[in-house]
């Protein structure tokens, strides 16, 4: 468990974003999805995991207002770098990247990339060899 309450921003309200937002594991560890962003106008103002989806253009203001320091990228590979740059520009210091992209950030920003296919291959390699 982490100490205290932590607010995170989720960028991407597609299938992966929906799975992340609906997972109870975050709340169990004191983590709240405080904001969800998407560039699709059809998704904006709808709800995901009980959080209203905001347009990507409002990310900077919302991240600062809600004291968010962690961002989660659940976006396509071609949108990941731009989303990461927006998060970092708003003050995020930790980015969890669920895209296939390699994210470039300043040295004071931690990036954690998780690719389920790569992790499965890694586990299989070490289990079967």
JSON list of C-alpha atoms in Angstrom, two decimals, residues 21-100:
[
{"chain": "A", "resi": 21, "resn": "UNK", "atom": "CA", "xyz": [-10.82, 2.92, -14.80]},
{"chain": "A", "resi": 22, "resn": "UNK", "atom": "CA", "xyz": [-13.08, 0.08, -13.73]},
{"chain": "A", "resi": 23, "resn": "UNK", "atom": "CA", "xyz": [-10.42, -1.81, -11.79]},
{"chain": "A", "resi": 24, "resn": "UNK", "atom": "CA", "xyz": [-10.90, -1.67, -8.00]},
{"chain": "A", "resi": 25, "resn": "UNK", "atom": "CA", "xyz": [-7.19, -2.22, -7.34]},
{"chain": "A", "resi": 26, "resn": "UNK", "atom": "CA", "xyz": [-6.34, 1.47, -7.46]},
{"chain": "A", "resi": 27, "resn": "UNK", "atom": "CA", "xyz": [-8.77, 2.47, -4.73]},
{"chain": "A", "resi": 28, "resn": "UNK", "atom": "CA", "xyz": [-7.54, -0.42, -2.59]},
{"chain": "A", "resi": 29, "resn": "UNK", "atom": "CA", "xyz": [-4.10, 1.20, -2.60]},
{"chain": "A", "resi": 30, "resn": "UNK", "atom": "CA", "xyz": [-5.13, 4.80, -2.01]},
{"chain": "A", "resi": 31, "resn": "UNK", "atom": "CA", "xyz": [-5.05, 5.77, -5.68]},
{"chain": "A", "resi": 32, "resn": "UNK", "atom": "CA", "xyz": [-7.90, 7.74, -7.20]},
{"chain": "A", "resi": 33, "resn": "UNK", "atom": "CA", "xyz": [-8.44, 8.26, -10.90]},
{"chain": "A", "resi": 34, "resn": "UNK", "atom": "CA", "xyz": [-9.14, 11.96, -10.54]},
{"chain": "A", "resi": 35, "resn": "UNK", "atom": "CA", "xyz": [-9.36, 12.80, -14.24]},
{"chain": "A", "resi": 36, "resn": "UNK", "atom": "CA", "xyz": [-9.92, 11.03, -17.55]},
{"chain": "A", "resi": 37, "resn": "UNK", "atom": "CA", "xyz": [-9.08, 12.61, -20.89]},
{"chain": "A", "resi": 38, "resn": "UNK", "atom": "CA", "xyz": [-9.81, 11.72, -24.49]},
{"chain": "A", "resi": 39, "resn": "UNK", "atom": "CA", "xyz": [-9.62, 13.51, -27.83]},
{"chain": "A", "resi": 40, "resn": "UNK", "atom": "CA", "xyz": [-12.78, 11.84, -29.19]},
{"chain": "A", "resi": 41, "resn": "UNK", "atom": "CA", "xyz": [-15.65, 14.38, -28.94]},
{"chain": "A", "resi": 42, "resn": "UNK", "atom": "CA", "xyz": [-18.14, 11.50, -28.70]},
{"chain": "A", "resi": 43, "resn": "UNK", "atom": "CA", "xyz": [-16.54, 10.36, -25.42]},
{"chain": "A", "resi": 44, "resn": "UNK", "atom": "CA", "xyz": [-16.13, 13.80, -23.84]},
{"chain": "A", "resi": 45, "resn": "UNK", "atom": "CA", "xyz": [-18.70, 14.57, -21.11]},
{"chain": "A", "resi": 46, "resn": "UNK", "atom": "CA", "xyz": [-19.58, 10.88, -20.75]},
{"chain": "A", "resi": 47, "resn": "UNK", "atom": "CA", "xyz": [-18.40, 8.95, -17.71]},
{"chain": "A", "resi": 48, "resn": "UNK", "atom": "CA", "xyz": [-15.73, 6.30, -17.26]},
{"chain": "A", "resi": 49, "resn": "UNK", "atom": "CA", "xyz": [-15.33, 4.61, -13.90]},
{"chain": "A", "resi": 50, "resn": "UNK", "atom": "CA", "xyz": [-17.50, 7.30, -12.35]},
{"chain": "A", "resi": 51, "resn": "UNK", "atom": "CA", "xyz": [-15.28, 10.11, -13.67]},
{"chain": "A", "resi": 52, "resn": "UNK", "atom": "CA", "xyz": [-16.42, 12.55, -16.33]},
{"chain": "A", "resi": 53, "resn": "UNK", "atom": "CA", "xyz": [-14.26, 12.41, -19.46]},
{"chain": "A", "resi": 54, "resn": "UNK", "atom": "CA", "xyz": [-12.66, 15.76, -20.27]},
{"chain": "A", "resi": 55, "resn": "UNK", "atom": "CA", "xyz": [-11.24, 16.93, -23.58]},
{"chain": "A", "resi": 56, "resn": "UNK", "atom": "CA", "xyz": [-7.49, 16.64, -23.95]},
{"chain": "A", "resi": 57, "resn": "UNK", "atom": "CA", "xyz": [-7.29, 20.43, -24.32]},
{"chain": "A", "resi": 58, "resn": "UNK", "atom": "CA", "xyz": [-8.28, 20.82, -20.64]},
{"chain": "A", "resi": 59, "resn": "UNK", "atom": "CA", "xyz": [-5.55, 18.49, -19.35]},
{"chain": "A", "resi": 60, "resn": "UNK", "atom": "CA", "xyz": [-3.14, 21.19, -18.18]},
{"chain": "A", "resi": 61, "resn": "UNK", "atom": "CA", "xyz": [-5.69, 23.08, -16.09]},
{"chain": "A", "resi": 62, "resn": "UNK", "atom": "CA", "xyz": [-7.33, 19.98, -14.58]},
{"chain": "A", "resi": 63, "resn": "UNK", "atom": "CA", "xyz": [-4.03, 18.25, -13.71]},
{"chain": "A", "resi": 64, "resn": "UNK", "atom": "CA", "xyz": [-2.83, 21.35, -11.88]},
{"chain": "A", "resi": 65, "resn": "UNK", "atom": "CA", "xyz": [-6.18, 21.98, -10.13]},
{"chain": "A", "resi": 66, "resn": "UNK", "atom": "CA", "xyz": [-6.43, 18.40, -8.86]},
{"chain": "A", "resi": 67, "resn": "UNK", "atom": "CA", "xyz": [-2.78, 18.07, -7.78]},
{"chain": "A", "resi": 68, "resn": "UNK", "atom": "CA", "xyz": [-2.13, 15.14, -10.10]},
{"chain": "A", "resi": 69, "resn": "UNK", "atom": "CA", "xyz": [1.48, 13.93, -10.29]},
{"chain": "A", "resi": 70, "resn": "UNK", "atom": "CA", "xyz": [0.94, 10.57, -12.03]},
{"chain": "A", "resi": 71, "resn": "UNK", "atom": "CA", "xyz": [-0.36, 10.06, -15.55]},
{"chain": "A", "resi": 72, "resn": "UNK", "atom": "CA", "xyz": [-1.46, 6.82, -17.20]},
{"chain": "A", "resi": 73, "resn": "UNK", "atom": "CA", "xyz": [-1.29, 6.55, -20.98]},
{"chain": "A", "resi": 74, "resn": "UNK", "atom": "CA", "xyz": [-3.87, 4.21, -22.53]},
{"chain": "A", "resi": 75, "resn": "UNK", "atom": "CA", "xyz": [-3.60, 5.65, -26.02]},
{"chain": "A", "resi": 76, "resn": "UNK", "atom": "CA", "xyz": [-2.47, 4.39, -29.44]},
{"chain": "A", "resi": 77, "resn": "UNK", "atom": "CA", "xyz": [1.25, 4.42, -30.12]},
{"chain": "A", "resi": 78, "resn": "UNK", "atom": "CA", "xyz": [1.06, 7.45, -32.40]},
{"chain": "A", "resi": 79, "resn": "UNK", "atom": "CA", "xyz": [-0.63, 9.57, -29.71]},
{"chain": "A", "resi": 80, "resn": "UNK", "atom": "CA", "xyz": [1.57, 8.56, -26.76]},
{"chain": "A", "resi": 81, "resn": "UNK", "atom": "CA", "xyz": [4.41, 11.08, -27.07]},
{"chain": "A", "resi": 82, "resn": "UNK", "atom": "CA", "xyz": [2.04, 14.05, -27.41]},
{"chain": "A", "resi": 83, "resn": "UNK", "atom": "CA", "xyz": [-0.03, 12.87, -24.43]},
{"chain": "A", "resi": 84, "resn": "UNK", "atom": "CA", "xyz": [3.14, 12.38, -22.35]},
{"chain": "A", "resi": 85, "resn": "UNK", "atom": "CA", "xyz": [4.36, 15.86, -23.24]},
{"chain": "A", "resi": 86, "resn": "UNK", "atom": "CA", "xyz": [1.02, 17.35, -22.19]},
{"chain": "A", "resi": 87, "resn": "UNK", "atom": "CA", "xyz": [1.17, 15.51, -18.86]},
{"chain": "A", "resi": 88, "resn": "UNK", "atom": "CA", "xyz": [4.76, 16.56, -18.20]},
{"chain": "A", "resi": 89, "resn": "UNK", "atom": "CA", "xyz": [3.94, 20.15, -19.16]},
{"chain": "A", "resi": 90, "resn": "UNK", "atom": "CA", "xyz": [1.18, 20.11, -16.56]},
{"chain": "A", "resi": 91, "resn": "UNK", "atom": "CA", "xyz": [3.58, 18.95, -13.83]},
{"chain": "A", "resi": 92, "resn": "UNK", "atom": "CA", "xyz": [3.23, 15.14, -13.88]},
{"chain": "A", "resi": 93, "resn": "UNK", "atom": "CA", "xyz": [6.41, 13.43, -12.63]},
{"chain": "A", "resi": 94, "resn": "UNK", "atom": "CA", "xyz": [5.49, 9.77, -13.20]},
{"chain": "A", "resi": 95, "resn": "UNK", "atom": "CA", "xyz": [4.06, 8.35, -16.43]},
{"chain": "A", "resi": 96, "resn": "UNK", "atom": "CA", "xyz": [2.74, 4.82, -16.81]},
{"chain": "A", "resi": 97, "resn": "UNK", "atom": "CA", "xyz": [2.83, 4.02, -20.50]},
{"chain": "A", "resi": 98, "resn": "UNK", "atom": "CA", "xyz": [0.58, 1.23, -21.76]},
{"chain": "A", "resi": 99, "resn": "UNK", "atom": "CA", "xyz": [1.22, 2.08, -25.42]},
{"chain": "A", "resi": 100, "resn": "UNK", "atom": "CA", "xyz": [3.79, 0.46, -27.70]}
]
